Coordinates of C-alpha atoms in Angstrom, one line a residue:
X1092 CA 53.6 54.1 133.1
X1093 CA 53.7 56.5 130.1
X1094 CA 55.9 59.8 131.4
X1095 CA 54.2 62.6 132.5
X1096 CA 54.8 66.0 129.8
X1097 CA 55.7 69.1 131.4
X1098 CA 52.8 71.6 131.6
X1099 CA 53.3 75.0 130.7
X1100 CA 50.4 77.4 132.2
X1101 CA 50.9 80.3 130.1
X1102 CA 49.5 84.2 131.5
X1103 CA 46.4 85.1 129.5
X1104 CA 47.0 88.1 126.8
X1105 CA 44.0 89.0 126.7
X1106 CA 43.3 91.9 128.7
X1107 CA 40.9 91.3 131.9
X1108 CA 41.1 87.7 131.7
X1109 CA 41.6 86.6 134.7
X1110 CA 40.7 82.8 135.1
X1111 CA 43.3 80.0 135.0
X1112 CA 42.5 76.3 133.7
X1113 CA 44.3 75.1 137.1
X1114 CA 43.9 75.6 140.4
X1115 CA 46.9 76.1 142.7
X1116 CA 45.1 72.6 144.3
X1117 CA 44.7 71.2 141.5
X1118 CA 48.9 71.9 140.3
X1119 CA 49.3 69.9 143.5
X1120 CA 47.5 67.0 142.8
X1121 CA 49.6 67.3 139.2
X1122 CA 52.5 67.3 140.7
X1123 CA 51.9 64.7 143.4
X1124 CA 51.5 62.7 140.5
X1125 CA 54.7 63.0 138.9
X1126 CA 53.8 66.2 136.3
X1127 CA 56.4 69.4 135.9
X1128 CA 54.3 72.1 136.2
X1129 CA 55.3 75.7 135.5
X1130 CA 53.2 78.8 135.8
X1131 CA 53.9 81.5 134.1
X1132 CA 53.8 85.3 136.3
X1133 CA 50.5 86.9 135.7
X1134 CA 49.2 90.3 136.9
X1135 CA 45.8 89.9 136.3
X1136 CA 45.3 85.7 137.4
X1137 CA 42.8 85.2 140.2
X1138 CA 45.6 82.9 142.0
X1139 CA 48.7 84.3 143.2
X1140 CA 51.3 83.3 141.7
X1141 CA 52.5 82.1 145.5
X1142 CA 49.9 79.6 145.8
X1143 CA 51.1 77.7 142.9
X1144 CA 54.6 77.5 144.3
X1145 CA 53.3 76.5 147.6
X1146 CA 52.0 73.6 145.5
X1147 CA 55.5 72.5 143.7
X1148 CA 54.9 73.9 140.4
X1149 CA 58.0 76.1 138.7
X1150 CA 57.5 79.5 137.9
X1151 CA 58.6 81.7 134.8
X1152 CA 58.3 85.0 133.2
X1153 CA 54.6 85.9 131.8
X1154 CA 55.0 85.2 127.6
X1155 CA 57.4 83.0 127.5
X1156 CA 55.9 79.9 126.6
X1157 CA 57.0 79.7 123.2
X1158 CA 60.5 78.9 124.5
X1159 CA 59.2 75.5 126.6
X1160 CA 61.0 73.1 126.2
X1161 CA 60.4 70.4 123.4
X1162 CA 57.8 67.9 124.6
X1163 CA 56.0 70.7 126.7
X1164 CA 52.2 71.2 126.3
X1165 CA 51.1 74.8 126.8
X1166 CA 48.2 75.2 128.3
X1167 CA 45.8 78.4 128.5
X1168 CA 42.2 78.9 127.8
X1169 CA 41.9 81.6 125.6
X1170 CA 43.2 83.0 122.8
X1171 CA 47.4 83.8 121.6
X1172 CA 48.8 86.7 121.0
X1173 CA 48.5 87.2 117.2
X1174 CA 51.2 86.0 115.5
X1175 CA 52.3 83.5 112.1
X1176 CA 55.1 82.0 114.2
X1177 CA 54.8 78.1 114.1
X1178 CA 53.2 76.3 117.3
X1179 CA 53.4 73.1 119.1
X1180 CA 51.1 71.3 121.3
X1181 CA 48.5 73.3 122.9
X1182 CA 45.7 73.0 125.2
X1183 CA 43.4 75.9 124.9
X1184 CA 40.1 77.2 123.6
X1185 CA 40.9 77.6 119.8
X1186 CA 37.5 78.4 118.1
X1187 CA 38.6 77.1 114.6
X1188 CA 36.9 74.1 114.0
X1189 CA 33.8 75.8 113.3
X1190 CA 34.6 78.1 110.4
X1191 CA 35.6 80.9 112.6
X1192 CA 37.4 84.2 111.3
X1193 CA 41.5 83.5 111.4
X1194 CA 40.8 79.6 111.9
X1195 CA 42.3 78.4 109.1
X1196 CA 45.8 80.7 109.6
X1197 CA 45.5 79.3 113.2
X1198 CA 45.4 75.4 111.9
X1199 CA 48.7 76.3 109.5
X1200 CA 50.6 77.8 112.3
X1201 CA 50.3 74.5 114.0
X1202 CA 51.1 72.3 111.0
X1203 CA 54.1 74.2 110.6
X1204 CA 55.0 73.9 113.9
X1205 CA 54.1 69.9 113.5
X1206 CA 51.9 70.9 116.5
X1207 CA 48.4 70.0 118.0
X1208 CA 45.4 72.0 119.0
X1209 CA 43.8 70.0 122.1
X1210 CA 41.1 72.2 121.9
X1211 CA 39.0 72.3 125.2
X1212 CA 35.8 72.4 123.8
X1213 CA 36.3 69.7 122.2
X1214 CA 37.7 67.5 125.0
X1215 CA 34.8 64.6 125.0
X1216 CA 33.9 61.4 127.0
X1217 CA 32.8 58.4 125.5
X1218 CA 29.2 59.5 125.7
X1219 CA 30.4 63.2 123.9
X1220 CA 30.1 65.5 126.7
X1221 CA 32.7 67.8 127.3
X1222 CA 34.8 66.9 130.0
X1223 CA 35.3 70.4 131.7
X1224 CA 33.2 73.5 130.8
X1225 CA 32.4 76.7 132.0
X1226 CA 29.0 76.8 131.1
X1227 CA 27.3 77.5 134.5
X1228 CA 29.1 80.4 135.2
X1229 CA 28.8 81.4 131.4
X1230 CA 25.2 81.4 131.7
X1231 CA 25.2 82.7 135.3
X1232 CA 26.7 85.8 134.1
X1233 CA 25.2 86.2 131.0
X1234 CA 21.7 86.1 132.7
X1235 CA 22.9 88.6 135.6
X1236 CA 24.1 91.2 133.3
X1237 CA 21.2 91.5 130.8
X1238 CA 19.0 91.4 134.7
X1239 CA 21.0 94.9 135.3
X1240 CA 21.5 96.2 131.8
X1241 CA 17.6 95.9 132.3
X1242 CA 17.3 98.0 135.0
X1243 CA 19.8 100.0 133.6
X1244 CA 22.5 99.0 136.8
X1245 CA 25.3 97.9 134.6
X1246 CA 28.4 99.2 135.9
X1247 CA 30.8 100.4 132.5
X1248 CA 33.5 99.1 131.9
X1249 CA 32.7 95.6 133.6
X1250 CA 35.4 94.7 136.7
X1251 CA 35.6 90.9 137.8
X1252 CA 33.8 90.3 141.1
X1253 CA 32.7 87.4 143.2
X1254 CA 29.4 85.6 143.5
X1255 CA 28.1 87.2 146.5
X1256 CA 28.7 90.7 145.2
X1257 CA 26.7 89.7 142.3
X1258 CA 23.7 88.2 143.9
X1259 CA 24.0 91.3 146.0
X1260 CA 23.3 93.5 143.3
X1261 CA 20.8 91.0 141.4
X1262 CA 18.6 91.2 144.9
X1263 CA 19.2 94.8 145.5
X1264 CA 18.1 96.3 142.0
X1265 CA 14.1 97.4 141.9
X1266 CA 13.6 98.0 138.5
X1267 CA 12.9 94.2 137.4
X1268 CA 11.2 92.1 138.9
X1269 CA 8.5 89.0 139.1
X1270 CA 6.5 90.8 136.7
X1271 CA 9.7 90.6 134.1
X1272 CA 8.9 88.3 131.8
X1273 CA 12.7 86.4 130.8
X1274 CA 13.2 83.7 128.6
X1275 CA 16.0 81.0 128.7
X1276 CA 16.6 78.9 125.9
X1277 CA 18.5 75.5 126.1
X1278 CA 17.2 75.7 129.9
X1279 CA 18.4 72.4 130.7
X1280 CA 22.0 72.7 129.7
X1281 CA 24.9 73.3 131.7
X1282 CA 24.4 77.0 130.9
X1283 CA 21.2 77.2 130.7
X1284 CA 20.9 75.9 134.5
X1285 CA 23.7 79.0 135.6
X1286 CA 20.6 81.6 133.6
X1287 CA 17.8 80.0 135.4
X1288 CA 19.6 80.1 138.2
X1289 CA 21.0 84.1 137.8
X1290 CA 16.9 84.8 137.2
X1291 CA 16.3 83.7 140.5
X1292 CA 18.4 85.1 142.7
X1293 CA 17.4 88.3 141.2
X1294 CA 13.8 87.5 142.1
X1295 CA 12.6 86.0 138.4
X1296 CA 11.3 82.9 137.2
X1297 CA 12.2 82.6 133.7
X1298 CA 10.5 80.9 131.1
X1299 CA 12.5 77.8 130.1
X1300 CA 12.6 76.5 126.8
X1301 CA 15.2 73.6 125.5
X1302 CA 15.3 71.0 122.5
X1303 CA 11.3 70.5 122.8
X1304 CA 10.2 74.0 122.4
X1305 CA 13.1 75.4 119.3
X1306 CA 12.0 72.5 117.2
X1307 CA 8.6 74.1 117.0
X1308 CA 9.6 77.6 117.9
X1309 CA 6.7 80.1 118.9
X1310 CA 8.5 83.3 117.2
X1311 CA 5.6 86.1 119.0
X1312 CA 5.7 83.4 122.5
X1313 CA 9.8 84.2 122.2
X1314 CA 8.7 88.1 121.3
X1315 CA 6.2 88.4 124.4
X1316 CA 9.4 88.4 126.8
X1317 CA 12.0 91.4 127.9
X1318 CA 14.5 89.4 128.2
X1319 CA 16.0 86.9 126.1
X1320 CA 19.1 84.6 127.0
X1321 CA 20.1 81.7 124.4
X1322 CA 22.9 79.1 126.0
X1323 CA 22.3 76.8 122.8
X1324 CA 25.2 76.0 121.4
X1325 CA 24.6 73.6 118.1
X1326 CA 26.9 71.5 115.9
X1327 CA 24.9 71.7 112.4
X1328 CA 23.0 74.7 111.4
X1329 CA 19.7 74.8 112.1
X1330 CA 17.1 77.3 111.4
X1331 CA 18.1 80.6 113.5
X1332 CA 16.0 81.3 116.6
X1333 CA 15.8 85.3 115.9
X1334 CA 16.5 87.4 113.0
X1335 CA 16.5 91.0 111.6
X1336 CA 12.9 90.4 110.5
X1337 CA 12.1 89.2 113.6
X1338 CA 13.4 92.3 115.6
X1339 CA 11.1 94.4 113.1
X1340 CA 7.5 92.6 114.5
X1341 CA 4.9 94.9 115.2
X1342 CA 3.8 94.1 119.0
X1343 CA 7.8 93.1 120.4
X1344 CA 7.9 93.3 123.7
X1345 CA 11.9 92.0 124.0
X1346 CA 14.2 94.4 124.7
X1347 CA 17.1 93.0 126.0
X1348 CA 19.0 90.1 124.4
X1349 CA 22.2 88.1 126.1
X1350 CA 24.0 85.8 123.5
X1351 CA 26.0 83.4 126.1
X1352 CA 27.0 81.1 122.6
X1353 CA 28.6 83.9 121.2
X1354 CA 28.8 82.1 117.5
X1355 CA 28.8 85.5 115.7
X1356 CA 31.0 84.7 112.9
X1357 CA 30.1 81.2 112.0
X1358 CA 27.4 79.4 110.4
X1359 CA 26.4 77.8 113.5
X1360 CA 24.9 80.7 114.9
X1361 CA 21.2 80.5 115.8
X1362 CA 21.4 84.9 116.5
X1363 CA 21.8 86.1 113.0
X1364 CA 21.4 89.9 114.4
X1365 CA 24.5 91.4 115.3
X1366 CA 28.0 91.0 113.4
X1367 CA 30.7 91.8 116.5
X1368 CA 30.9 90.2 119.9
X1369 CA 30.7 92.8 122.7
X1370 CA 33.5 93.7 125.5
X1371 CA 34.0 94.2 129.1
X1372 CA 34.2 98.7 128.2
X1373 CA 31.4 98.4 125.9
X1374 CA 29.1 95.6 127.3
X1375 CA 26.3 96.5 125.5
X1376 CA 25.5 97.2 122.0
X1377 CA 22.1 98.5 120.1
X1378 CA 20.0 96.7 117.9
X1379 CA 17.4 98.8 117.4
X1380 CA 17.3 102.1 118.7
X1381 CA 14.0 104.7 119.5
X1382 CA 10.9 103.5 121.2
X1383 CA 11.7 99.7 119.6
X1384 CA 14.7 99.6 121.1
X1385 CA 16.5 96.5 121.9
X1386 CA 20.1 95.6 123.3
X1387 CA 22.5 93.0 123.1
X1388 CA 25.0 91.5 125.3
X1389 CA 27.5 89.4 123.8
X1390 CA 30.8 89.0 125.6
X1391 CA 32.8 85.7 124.8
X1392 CA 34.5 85.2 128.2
X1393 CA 31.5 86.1 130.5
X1394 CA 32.6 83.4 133.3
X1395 CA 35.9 85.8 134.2
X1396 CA 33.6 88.1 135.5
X1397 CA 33.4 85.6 138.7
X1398 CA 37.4 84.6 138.1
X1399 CA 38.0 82.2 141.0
X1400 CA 34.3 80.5 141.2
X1401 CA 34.4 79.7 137.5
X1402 CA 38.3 78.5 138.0
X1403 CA 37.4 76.3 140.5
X1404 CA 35.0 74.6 139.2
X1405 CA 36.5 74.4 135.9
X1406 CA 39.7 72.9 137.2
X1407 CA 38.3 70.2 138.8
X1408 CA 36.4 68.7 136.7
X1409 CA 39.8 69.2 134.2
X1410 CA 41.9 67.6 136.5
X1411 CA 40.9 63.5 136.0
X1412 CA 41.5 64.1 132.3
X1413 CA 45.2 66.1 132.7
X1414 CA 46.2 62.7 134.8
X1415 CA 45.4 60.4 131.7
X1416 CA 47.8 62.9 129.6
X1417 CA 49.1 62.6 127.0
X1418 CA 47.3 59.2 125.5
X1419 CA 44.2 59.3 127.6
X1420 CA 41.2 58.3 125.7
X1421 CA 40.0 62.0 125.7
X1422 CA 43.3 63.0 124.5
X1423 CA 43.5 60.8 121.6
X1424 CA 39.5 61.8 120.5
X1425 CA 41.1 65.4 120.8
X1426 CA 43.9 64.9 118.3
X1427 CA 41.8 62.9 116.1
X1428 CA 39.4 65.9 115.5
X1429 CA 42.3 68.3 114.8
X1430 CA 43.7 66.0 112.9
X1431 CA 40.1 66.0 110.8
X1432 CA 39.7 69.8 110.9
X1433 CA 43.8 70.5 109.8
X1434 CA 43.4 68.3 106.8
X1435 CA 40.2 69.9 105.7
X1436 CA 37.3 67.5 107.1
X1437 CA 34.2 68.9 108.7

């Protein structure tokens, strides 16, 4: 049998993030199976810390995954602390494959550190579905905050929560309803299924439109609805599915737009109407202002809003590809694409 790496679960810099791409029972099952685990201290993790010790995994400092030991894989979800200081192998969400802003100073610092980005959106099965996303709770959330930013019940800044203090305030609100006319589009994806299902606990049946209905788009049928939720994420550019021109229709009845894809600064991104992703202090931004006024929510790590659901669920389907590491077939598709994307390829 091919020896297990160690695994290095770094804490998440970013600030609020609190999901973690293993469960403390899913660090068991690692370990059962012969991995070193070692979890960095976080403040802000869902998990204690305890749980994960419970399970047999090694603890250190928060930040100190740069001095693993060789032959380590650090794993994390989202992005590193900005820095030009070479890396190795890495398991994370990188976001430079796609022509992304710093993706290319990214790719060096891993070349120089004769490194590889396993990136996890990229982590494919033979049939090229992702392995592991969080796409349900990405469009969950997405969905439940434009509902509230709607009715003008989003809480600023935005605190993690759990799924029944959500629903809780999607069925308590009165100021949308079945008469609110929302549209989901890629309605049959994972994240798109998380938005349909969002709509309904807060009492509305969306419109759902997928690969069908945006090869033919109906630009004033999309316009006819308050809310508009796009979980299409695409891998060529295609024509976008709303523009500047678009927001400037005489008769728009849209007011309230939630971008789950959050593709803002590549060519791949079907929302050409904003320039800057959104936060958890400022959740909401203005398009258009006065009596055509329409808003956008556009928040790149929506699932930590539900920390341990999204976690959860995330980790386990993760977990069958972490026990084929490190030459698992998903692992070497992985390295092939970053070995495409360092040397230039598409």
């Amino acid at each position: 049998m091919t020896d297990r790496p160690l695994l290095w679960m770094r804490h998440e810099s970013r600030p609020g993030e609190g999901r973690a791409p293993i469960s403390p029972a899913d660090a068991r099952t690692l370990v059962e199976h012969g991995f070193d685990v070692v979890v960095e201290q976080s403040h802000a993790r869902c998990f204690p810390i305890e749980a994960y010790v419970e399970a047999g995994a090694r603890t250190a400092p928060g930040g100190t995954w740069a001095d693993a030991p060789e032959g380590a894989i650090v794993i994390g979800l989202k992005e590193l602390p900005e820095a030009d200081t070479p890396l190795r192998d890495h398991i994370y969400f990188g976001h430079a494959y796609k022509g992304q802003d710093g993706a290319q100073g990214l790719l060096r610092r891993f070349a120089a550190g004769g490194g590889t980005l396993l990136d996890l959106e990229y982590l494919v099965g033979d049939d090229g579905r992702r392995v592991a996303a969080f796409g349900y709770w990405a469009g969950y959330v997405g969905a439940a905050l434009a509902v509230l930013a709607f009715r003008d019940e989003l809480p600023r800044p935005l605190v993690p929560t759990d799924r029944a203090t959500l629903d809780a305030a999607l069925a308590a609100g009165a100021g949308a309803g079945p008469d609110t006319r929302a549209l989901v589009i890629g309605a049959l994806g994972r994240s798109g299924t998380g938005a349909c299902d969002a709509f309904a606990a807060a009492g509305i049946e969306p419109t759902r439109w997928d690969a069908a209905e945006t090869a033919t788009l109906d630009m004033d049928a999309l316009l006819a609805h308050d809310i508009l939720v796009n979980t299409v994420m695409v891998d060529r550019p295609v024509p976008p599915f709303l523009t500047d021109a678009d927001l400037d229709r005489a008769g728009r009845r849209l007011t309230m737009i939630s971008d789950v894809t959050c593709d803002v600064t590549s060519d791949l991104n079907v929302l050409p109407v904003y320039d800057a992703v959104t936060t958890w202090e400022r959740p909401v931004t203005s398009l258009r202002s006065g009596a055509g006024a329409v808003s956008l929510i556009a928040i790149d790590n929506l699932p930590t809003m539900l920390p341990a659901e999204a976690s959860a669920s995330y980790s386990a389907q993760l977990l069958p590809v972490l026990l084929t590491l490190p030459d698992g077939p998903v692992w070497a598709r992985a390295r092939e694409t970053f070995a495409r994307h360092a040397a230039g390829g598409a």
